[in-house]
Structures are given as structure tokens and as C-alpha cells.
PDB file of C-alpha atoms in Angstrom:
ATOM      1  CA  ALA A   1     -11.281  17.234 -29.395  1.00 74.00           C
ATOM      2  CA  GLN A   2     -13.273  18.771 -26.966  1.00 83.00           C
ATOM      3  CA  SER A   3     -13.010  21.599 -24.846  1.00 89.00           C
ATOM      4  CA  VAL A   4     -14.611  23.963 -22.202  1.00 93.00           C
ATOM      5  CA  THR A   5     -14.174  27.234 -21.568  1.00 95.00           C
ATOM      6  CA  GLN A   6     -15.783  28.060 -18.410  1.00 96.00           C
ATOM      7  CA  LEU A   7     -16.437  32.097 -17.667  1.00 94.00           C
ATOM      8  CA  GLY A   8     -15.663  33.897 -14.682  1.00 92.00           C
ATOM      9  CA  SER A   9     -13.400  31.968 -11.677  1.00 94.00           C
ATOM     10  CA  HIS A  10     -15.201  33.772  -8.976  1.00 96.00           C
ATOM     11  CA  VAL A  11     -18.671  34.116  -8.665  1.00 97.00           C
ATOM     12  CA  SER A  12     -20.013  36.633  -6.105  1.00 97.00           C
ATOM     13  CA  VAL A  13     -23.487  36.557  -5.141  1.00 97.00           C
ATOM     14  CA  SER A  14     -25.772  37.650  -2.453  1.00 97.00           C
ATOM     15  CA  GLU A  15     -28.429  34.779  -0.532  1.00 97.00           C
ATOM     16  CA  GLY A  16     -31.171  34.623  -2.285  1.00 97.00           C
ATOM     17  CA  ALA A  17     -29.623  36.036  -5.847  1.00 98.00           C
ATOM     18  CA  LEU A  18     -29.801  34.265  -9.151  1.00 98.00           C
ATOM     19  CA  VAL A  19     -27.539  32.071  -9.765  1.00 98.00           C
ATOM     20  CA  LEU A  20     -25.707  31.963 -13.512  1.00 98.00           C
ATOM     21  CA  LEU A  21     -22.387  29.741 -13.916  1.00 98.00           C
ATOM     22  CA  ARG A  22     -21.214  30.288 -17.733  1.00 98.00           C
ATOM     23  CA  CYS A  23     -20.013  26.825 -19.527  1.00 97.00           C
ATOM     24  CA  ASN A  24     -18.934  26.958 -23.604  1.00 96.00           C
ATOM     25  CA  TYR A  25     -17.558  24.019 -24.882  1.00 94.00           C
ATOM     26  CA  SER A  26     -16.622  22.842 -28.031  1.00 89.00           C
ATOM     27  CA  SER A  27     -16.896  19.174 -29.443  1.00 81.00           C
ATOM     28  CA  SER A  28     -16.313  17.248 -33.401  1.00 75.00           C
ATOM     29  CA  VAL A  29     -19.408  15.024 -32.136  1.00 75.00           C
ATOM     30  CA  PRO A  30     -22.422  15.631 -29.977  1.00 76.00           C
ATOM     31  CA  PRO A  31     -21.912  16.160 -26.720  1.00 83.00           C
ATOM     32  CA  TYR A  32     -21.970  14.856 -22.829  1.00 88.00           C
ATOM     33  CA  LEU A  33     -23.037  17.748 -20.409  1.00 92.00           C
ATOM     34  CA  PHE A  34     -22.387  17.118 -17.399  1.00 94.00           C
ATOM     35  CA  TRP A  35     -22.616  19.969 -13.997  1.00 97.00           C
ATOM     36  CA  TYR A  36     -20.054  19.002 -11.084  1.00 97.00           C
ATOM     37  CA  VAL A  37     -19.661  20.930  -7.544  1.00 97.00           C
ATOM     38  CA  GLN A  38     -17.035  20.006  -5.113  1.00 96.00           C
ATOM     39  CA  TYR A  39     -16.891  21.990  -1.660  1.00 94.00           C
ATOM     40  CA  PRO A  40     -13.654  21.569   0.591  1.00 88.00           C
ATOM     41  CA  ASN A  41     -11.702  18.924   0.901  1.00 85.00           C
ATOM     42  CA  GLN A  42     -14.328  16.636  -0.691  1.00 89.00           C
ATOM     43  CA  GLY A  43     -14.163  15.210  -3.952  1.00 91.00           C
ATOM     44  CA  LEU A  44     -16.579  15.922  -6.838  1.00 94.00           C
ATOM     45  CA  GLN A  45     -20.421  15.483  -6.855  1.00 95.00           C
ATOM     46  CA  LEU A  46     -22.623  15.104  -9.846  1.00 94.00           C
ATOM     47  CA  LEU A  47     -24.838  18.251  -9.886  1.00 96.00           C
ATOM     48  CA  LEU A  48     -27.131  16.617 -13.151  1.00 95.00           C
ATOM     49  CA  LYS A  49     -25.809  15.898 -17.393  1.00 92.00           C
ATOM     50  CA  TYR A  50     -26.862  16.469 -20.404  1.00 90.00           C
ATOM     51  CA  THR A  51     -27.543  13.565 -22.814  1.00 82.00           C
ATOM     52  CA  SER A  52     -29.399  15.237 -25.934  1.00 78.00           C
ATOM     53  CA  ALA A  53     -33.189  13.396 -24.337  1.00 76.00           C
ATOM     54  CA  ALA A  54     -34.041  16.997 -23.283  1.00 84.00           C
ATOM     55  CA  THR A  55     -32.629  20.710 -23.604  1.00 88.00           C
ATOM     56  CA  LEU A  56     -32.925  22.041 -20.224  1.00 94.00           C
ATOM     57  CA  VAL A  57     -31.319  19.375 -18.068  1.00 94.00           C
ATOM     58  CA  LYS A  58     -33.110  19.807 -13.230  1.00 95.00           C
ATOM     59  CA  GLY A  59     -30.334  18.919 -11.231  1.00 94.00           C
ATOM     60  CA  ILE A  60     -29.622  18.892  -7.673  1.00 94.00           C
ATOM     61  CA  ASN A  61     -30.569  20.775  -4.883  1.00 93.00           C
ATOM     62  CA  GLY A  62     -32.296  23.450  -6.955  1.00 96.00           C
ATOM     63  CA  PHE A  63     -30.438  23.746  -9.718  1.00 97.00           C
ATOM     64  CA  GLU A  64     -30.938  23.522 -13.654  1.00 97.00           C
ATOM     65  CA  ALA A  65     -29.427  23.971 -16.721  1.00 97.00           C
ATOM     66  CA  GLU A  66     -30.033  24.756 -20.038  1.00 94.00           C
ATOM     67  CA  PHE A  67     -27.845  23.342 -23.376  1.00 93.00           C
ATOM     68  CA  LYS A  68     -27.674  25.556 -26.617  1.00 93.00           C
ATOM     69  CA  LYS A  69     -26.639  24.069 -29.731  1.00 90.00           C
ATOM     70  CA  SER A  70     -26.184  27.250 -31.497  1.00 91.00           C
ATOM     71  CA  GLU A  71     -24.222  29.030 -28.987  1.00 93.00           C
ATOM     72  CA  THR A  72     -22.781  25.523 -27.233  1.00 93.00           C
ATOM     73  CA  SER A  73     -23.398  26.837 -24.111  1.00 95.00           C
ATOM     74  CA  PHE A  74     -24.700  24.672 -21.014  1.00 96.00           C
ATOM     75  CA  HIS A  75     -25.311  27.200 -18.431  1.00 97.00           C
ATOM     76  CA  LEU A  76     -25.851  26.264 -15.144  1.00 98.00           C
ATOM     77  CA  THR A  77     -28.545  27.864 -13.125  1.00 98.00           C
ATOM     78  CA  LYS A  78     -30.472  28.578  -9.811  1.00 98.00           C
ATOM     79  CA  PRO A  79     -33.443  30.722  -9.352  1.00 97.00           C
ATOM     80  CA  SER A  80     -32.599  32.014  -5.542  1.00 97.00           C
ATOM     81  CA  ALA A  81     -29.048  30.991  -3.742  1.00 97.00           C
ATOM     82  CA  HIS A  82     -28.181  29.622  -0.372  1.00 97.00           C
ATOM     83  CA  MET A  83     -25.280  30.241   1.900  1.00 96.00           C
ATOM     84  CA  SER A  84     -24.507  25.976   0.907  1.00 95.00           C
ATOM     85  CA  ASP A  85     -24.238  26.675  -2.563  1.00 97.00           C
ATOM     86  CA  ALA A  86     -20.825  27.915  -2.107  1.00 97.00           C
ATOM     87  CA  ALA A  87     -18.213  26.283  -3.429  1.00 97.00           C
ATOM     88  CA  GLU A  88     -16.788  25.002  -6.553  1.00 96.00           C
ATOM     89  CA  TYR A  89     -18.359  23.892  -9.758  1.00 97.00           C
ATOM     90  CA  PHE A  90     -16.959  22.730 -12.493  1.00 96.00           C
ATOM     91  CA  CYS A  91     -18.532  21.615 -16.046  1.00 96.00           C
ATOM     92  CA  ALA A  92     -17.540  18.558 -17.698  1.00 93.00           C
ATOM     93  CA  VAL A  93     -17.522  17.338 -22.017  1.00 90.00           C
ATOM     94  CA  SER A  94     -17.473  13.652 -23.542  1.00 84.00           C
ATOM     95  CA  ALA A  95     -17.375  12.786 -26.138  1.00 69.00           C
ATOM     96  CA  SER A  96     -20.930  10.408 -27.593  1.00 60.00           C
ATOM     97  CA  GLY A  97     -19.272   8.252 -29.273  1.00 57.00           C
ATOM     98  CA  GLY A  98     -16.623   5.692 -29.255  1.00 54.00           C
ATOM     99  CA  THR A  99     -14.017   4.883 -26.743  1.00 55.00           C
ATOM    100  CA  SER A 100     -14.772   8.324 -25.217  1.00 55.00           C
ATOM    101  CA  TYR A 101     -16.753   7.219 -22.220  1.00 60.00           C
ATOM    102  CA  GLY A 102     -15.304   8.869 -19.440  1.00 64.00           C
ATOM    103  CA  LYS A 103     -13.094  10.439 -20.596  1.00 78.00           C
ATOM    104  CA  LEU A 104     -14.275  13.485 -19.267  1.00 87.00           C
ATOM    105  CA  THR A 105     -12.895  17.306 -20.493  1.00 90.00           C
ATOM    106  CA  PHE A 106     -12.542  19.135 -17.012  1.00 93.00           C
ATOM    107  CA  GLY A 107     -13.569  23.477 -17.116  1.00 94.00           C
ATOM    108  CA  GLN A 108     -11.397  25.430 -15.469  1.00 95.00           C
ATOM    109  CA  GLY A 109     -14.044  25.655 -12.040  1.00 95.00           C
ATOM    110  CA  THR A 110     -15.967  28.608 -10.628  1.00 97.00           C
ATOM    111  CA  ILE A 111     -15.880  29.347  -7.163  1.00 96.00           C
ATOM    112  CA  LEU A 112     -18.877  30.472  -6.516  1.00 97.00           C
ATOM    113  CA  THR A 113     -19.382  32.633  -3.361  1.00 97.00           C
ATOM    114  CA  VAL A 114     -22.786  33.385  -1.158  1.00 97.00           C
ATOM    115  CA  HIS A 115     -22.463  37.297   1.087  1.00 96.00           C
ATOM    116  CA  PRO A 116     -26.149  37.115   3.717  1.00 94.00           C
TER     117      PRO A 116
ATOM    118  CA  ASN B   1     -22.324   2.181   1.020  1.00 65.00           C
ATOM    119  CA  ALA B   2     -18.342   3.498   0.717  1.00 78.00           C
ATOM    120  CA  GLY B   3     -17.829   4.579  -2.662  1.00 94.00           C
ATOM    121  CA  VAL B   4     -14.388   5.408  -4.344  1.00 96.00           C
ATOM    122  CA  THR B   5     -11.721   5.328  -1.956  1.00 96.00           C
ATOM    123  CA  GLN B   6      -8.296   6.969  -1.812  1.00 97.00           C
ATOM    124  CA  THR B   7      -5.491   6.234   0.357  1.00 96.00           C
ATOM    125  CA  PRO B   8      -3.652   8.122   1.527  1.00 96.00           C
ATOM    126  CA  LYS B   9      -5.373  11.221   1.753  1.00 95.00           C
ATOM    127  CA  PHE B  10      -2.614  13.480   2.824  1.00 96.00           C
ATOM    128  CA  GLN B  11       0.990  12.619   1.697  1.00 96.00           C
ATOM    129  CA  VAL B  12       4.608  14.162   1.838  1.00 97.00           C
ATOM    130  CA  LEU B  13       7.652  13.579  -0.247  1.00 97.00           C
ATOM    131  CA  LYS B  14      11.034  14.281  -1.333  1.00 97.00           C
ATOM    132  CA  THR B  15      11.781  14.444  -5.228  1.00 98.00           C
ATOM    133  CA  GLY B  16      12.955  11.325  -6.515  1.00 97.00           C
ATOM    134  CA  GLN B  17      11.354   9.260  -4.117  1.00 97.00           C
ATOM    135  CA  SER B  18       8.623   6.276  -4.581  1.00 97.00           C
ATOM    136  CA  MET B  19       5.048   6.017  -3.240  1.00 96.00           C
ATOM    137  CA  THR B  20       1.677   4.404  -4.455  1.00 97.00           C
ATOM    138  CA  LEU B  21      -1.818   6.078  -4.157  1.00 98.00           C
ATOM    139  CA  GLN B  22      -4.504   3.818  -4.077  1.00 97.00           C
ATOM    140  CA  CYS B  23      -7.762   3.118  -5.089  1.00 98.00           C
ATOM    141  CA  ALA B  24     -10.695   0.384  -4.268  1.00 97.00           C
ATOM    142  CA  GLN B  25     -14.775   1.417  -5.418  1.00 97.00           C
ATOM    143  CA  ASP B  26     -17.322  -1.305  -4.447  1.00 96.00           C
ATOM    144  CA  MET B  27     -20.136  -0.265  -7.043  1.00 95.00           C
ATOM    145  CA  ASN B  28     -18.881  -3.223 -10.003  1.00 94.00           C
ATOM    146  CA  HIS B  29     -17.921  -0.814 -12.196  1.00 93.00           C
ATOM    147  CA  ASN B  30     -15.432  -1.456 -15.224  1.00 92.00           C
ATOM    148  CA  SER B  31     -13.785   1.511 -15.938  1.00 92.00           C
ATOM    149  CA  MET B  32     -11.700   3.210 -13.333  1.00 94.00           C
ATOM    150  CA  TYR B  33      -9.810   7.156 -13.716  1.00 95.00           C
ATOM    151  CA  TRP B  34      -7.175   8.677 -12.271  1.00 97.00           C
ATOM    152  CA  TYR B  35      -6.993  12.605 -12.009  1.00 96.00           C
ATOM    153  CA  ARG B  36      -4.544  15.870 -11.263  1.00 97.00           C
ATOM    154  CA  GLN B  37      -6.641  18.967  -9.530  1.00 96.00           C
ATOM    155  CA  ASP B  38      -4.288  22.271 -10.131  1.00 94.00           C
ATOM    156  CA  PRO B  39      -5.757  25.223  -9.304  1.00 88.00           C
ATOM    157  CA  GLY B  40      -7.030  26.819 -12.655  1.00 86.00           C
ATOM    158  CA  MET B  41      -6.856  24.125 -14.840  1.00 87.00           C
ATOM    159  CA  GLY B  42      -9.994  22.153 -13.413  1.00 90.00           C
ATOM    160  CA  LEU B  43      -8.991  18.405 -13.425  1.00 93.00           C
ATOM    161  CA  ARG B  44      -6.935  16.601 -15.630  1.00 94.00           C
ATOM    162  CA  LEU B  45      -7.101  12.776 -16.822  1.00 93.00           C
ATOM    163  CA  ILE B  46      -3.861  10.875 -16.066  1.00 96.00           C
ATOM    164  CA  TYR B  47      -4.677   7.844 -17.078  1.00 95.00           C
ATOM    165  CA  TYR B  48      -8.025   5.178 -17.176  1.00 93.00           C
ATOM    166  CA  SER B  49      -8.712   2.115 -17.387  1.00 93.00           C
ATOM    167  CA  ALA B  50     -11.588   0.767 -18.876  1.00 89.00           C
ATOM    168  CA  SER B  51     -11.475  -2.573 -17.995  1.00 89.00           C
ATOM    169  CA  GLU B  52     -10.419  -4.974 -15.947  1.00 89.00           C
ATOM    170  CA  GLY B  53      -7.178  -5.317 -17.764  1.00 89.00           C
ATOM    171  CA  THR B  54      -6.510  -2.529 -19.728  1.00 91.00           C
ATOM    172  CA  THR B  55      -5.216   0.890 -19.280  1.00 94.00           C
ATOM    173  CA  ASP B  56      -4.532   3.956 -21.793  1.00 92.00           C
ATOM    174  CA  LYS B  57      -2.986   7.076 -21.226  1.00 93.00           C
ATOM    175  CA  GLY B  58      -5.260  10.140 -20.296  1.00 91.00           C
ATOM    176  CA  GLU B  59      -3.728  13.577 -20.886  1.00 90.00           C
ATOM    177  CA  VAL B  60      -0.699  14.033 -18.536  1.00 95.00           C
ATOM    178  CA  PRO B  61       0.577  10.537 -17.896  1.00 96.00           C
ATOM    179  CA  ASN B  62       4.090  11.770 -18.084  1.00 96.00           C
ATOM    180  CA  GLY B  63       5.887  10.358 -14.132  1.00 96.00           C
ATOM    181  CA  TYR B  64       2.780   8.095 -13.752  1.00 98.00           C
ATOM    182  CA  ASN B  65       2.496   4.636 -13.470  1.00 97.00           C
ATOM    183  CA  VAL B  66      -0.889   2.254 -13.005  1.00 97.00           C
ATOM    184  CA  SER B  67      -1.930  -0.721 -12.514  1.00 97.00           C
ATOM    185  CA  ARG B  68      -5.634  -1.757 -12.727  1.00 95.00           C
ATOM    186  CA  LEU B  69      -5.364  -5.393  -9.834  1.00 88.00           C
ATOM    187  CA  ASN B  70      -8.895  -6.554 -10.775  1.00 95.00           C
ATOM    188  CA  LYS B  71     -12.266  -4.805 -10.905  1.00 95.00           C
ATOM    189  CA  ARG B  72     -12.267  -2.890  -7.763  1.00 97.00           C
ATOM    190  CA  GLU B  73      -8.154  -2.004  -7.505  1.00 97.00           C
ATOM    191  CA  PHE B  74      -6.811   1.000 -10.147  1.00 97.00           C
ATOM    192  CA  SER B  75      -3.178   2.767  -8.423  1.00 98.00           C
ATOM    193  CA  LEU B  76      -1.110   4.739  -9.226  1.00 98.00           C
ATOM    194  CA  ARG B  77       2.090   5.219  -8.741  1.00 98.00           C
ATOM    195  CA  LEU B  78       4.350   7.855  -8.880  1.00 97.00           C
ATOM    196  CA  GLU B  79       8.623   6.259  -9.233  1.00 94.00           C
ATOM    197  CA  SER B  80      10.797   9.184  -9.008  1.00 96.00           C
ATOM    198  CA  ALA B  81       7.832  12.911  -8.050  1.00 96.00           C
ATOM    199  CA  ALA B  82       8.999  15.723  -8.334  1.00 97.00           C
ATOM    200  CA  PRO B  83       7.781  19.061  -7.244  1.00 97.00           C
ATOM    201  CA  SER B  84       5.702  19.570 -10.783  1.00 97.00           C
ATOM    202  CA  GLN B  85       3.908  16.632  -8.894  1.00 97.00           C
ATOM    203  CA  THR B  86       2.795  18.153  -6.036  1.00 98.00           C
ATOM    204  CA  SER B  87      -1.359  18.756  -6.853  1.00 97.00           C
ATOM    205  CA  VAL B  88      -4.273  16.517  -5.532  1.00 97.00           C
ATOM    206  CA  TYR B  89      -5.548  13.893  -7.201  1.00 98.00           C
ATOM    207  CA  PHE B  90      -8.558  12.298  -7.543  1.00 97.00           C
ATOM    208  CA  CYS B  91      -9.185   8.682  -9.046  1.00 97.00           C
ATOM    209  CA  ALA B  92     -13.010   7.726  -9.945  1.00 95.00           C
ATOM    210  CA  SER B  93     -15.224   5.020 -11.354  1.00 94.00           C
ATOM    211  CA  SER B  94     -17.934   4.521 -13.717  1.00 92.00           C
ATOM    212  CA  GLU B  95     -20.188   2.223 -15.949  1.00 88.00           C
ATOM    213  CA  SER B  96     -18.542   2.399 -19.199  1.00 78.00           C
ATOM    214  CA  THR B  97     -21.339   3.911 -20.921  1.00 75.00           C
ATOM    215  CA  ALA B  98     -20.249   7.336 -22.329  1.00 71.00           C
ATOM    216  CA  ASN B  99     -23.221   9.432 -20.798  1.00 78.00           C
ATOM    217  CA  SER B 100     -22.932   7.734 -16.848  1.00 84.00           C
ATOM    218  CA  PRO B 101     -21.195   9.844 -14.440  1.00 87.00           C
ATOM    219  CA  LEU B 102     -18.041   9.228 -12.927  1.00 91.00           C
ATOM    220  CA  HIS B 103     -18.249   8.526  -9.022  1.00 94.00           C
ATOM    221  CA  PHE B 104     -15.328  10.436  -7.015  1.00 95.00           C
ATOM    222  CA  GLY B 105     -13.307   9.519  -4.149  1.00 95.00           C
ATOM    223  CA  ASN B 106     -11.865  12.227  -1.981  1.00 94.00           C
ATOM    224  CA  GLY B 107      -8.918  13.200  -3.049  1.00 95.00           C
ATOM    225  CA  THR B 108      -5.447  12.171  -2.299  1.00 97.00           C
ATOM    226  CA  ARG B 109      -3.822  15.502  -1.624  1.00 96.00           C
ATOM    227  CA  LEU B 110       0.325  15.298  -2.118  1.00 97.00           C
ATOM    228  CA  THR B 111       3.364  17.879  -1.865  1.00 97.00           C
ATOM    229  CA  VAL B 112       6.400  17.139  -3.065  1.00 97.00           C
ATOM    230  CA  THR B 113       9.432  19.441  -1.965  1.00 96.00           C
TER     231      THR B 113
END
């Protein structure tokens, strides 16, 4: 069984400030981890994914995330927020083995607001 | 490149009515999925199809049926709609490996009154 918890349903930052969106997971097997972004009235788009190759993963639009096994965390960061980063962000986990591929378990989502 | 296409984009149903949500992908993916999105609950898997000819239940299958018509198309049917099925429905597809990301359509916003 696997689960994801995103801490904070809403995060608000000023333009140019650090963005930190928190994600903790649980998984009985080594996980694959994903961050997706959803803009209003659109589907989800992949930001980045962790597949065990490297613990620090770089994604699109300047985002990155670090896999910390000891903390079971996969927090998303961006050094300097831009107005265009305002969206809802979802962390998701997939079990690495068997027939679980694609059966992602999603967190509850975090709405990011960026103030001028 | 269209990716994943869902129809319709919006639908309003009365309780007890039926309807089918359509989904097609042009990426030659084997696996397809239906998720529902509700505020504060993230996305929950309704049904998935690992390959053409197979379908399996996800986390919240009650009240839904699916058909994998061919490799491209995967439809979701509500036989007797209920207000609890008011949601945004997303279809997705992926390659058949655990680290393959999902490619999502733009969703169908369904309201059941």
C-alpha cells in the first residue's frame, strides 16, 4: 500500500521568494515519485519525477525536488517564484514493482498563490 | 499532436440518467486510466486498462463501468448518475513501465442534479 501527504493545502509567496511545497510518502516498496502541476481548467502536466537514478531531480520551469529516504519526503522547491507559477501542485507515488505501474496515488494538492 | 482528448468538456445530468465519457490518445500507449478529481481529495483512480482487452478496478469503481474499445480509446460509463458523482473526470495514458509519467486530458466537468 502507498500513500501521499501534502502539508498545506494553500501556500502563498511573494514574487521572487523561495517556493517550498512539502510532500511525504509511504510505500512498502521503493517508490517512484512525481510532481504534477495543474493550471485552471486544464489537465495535469508532469513537472519532474524520481526514479532512483539521482536523489536531486530537476524539472521544468526551474523546479527541483530532493528525495530523502530517511525522511520519506520529496519536497518541491524553486528558488524564485514567478507569477506564472500560480497553480495547483500534486505529489504522487507509484510502486516500483509488479503490475502497479501507472496506478498513481495522489496527494490532496497544494494551491500556490504568488503575490506581486 | 493532440495527446489525450476527452469529450465532452462539460455535462449536466439529472439523477438516474446515464452517459458515457469518451477518451482517445494518439501516443500509442498501452495503458489508460480514468481518475476523478474532487476538492481537497486529489485524484482518485476509478478504473484502468493495462493493455487493450483488459480492464481493472481502481480505488473508487462503484457506479462506473469502462470499455477499452481499442488501443486508442477508453470510455467511462455512468449507468445511473448520482449527485455523489459530481466531479471532474480525467483520462490519462502512459507507457507500460512503473516510472512512466501519465499524460492527461483536459477533463470533463460533470454535474449531477
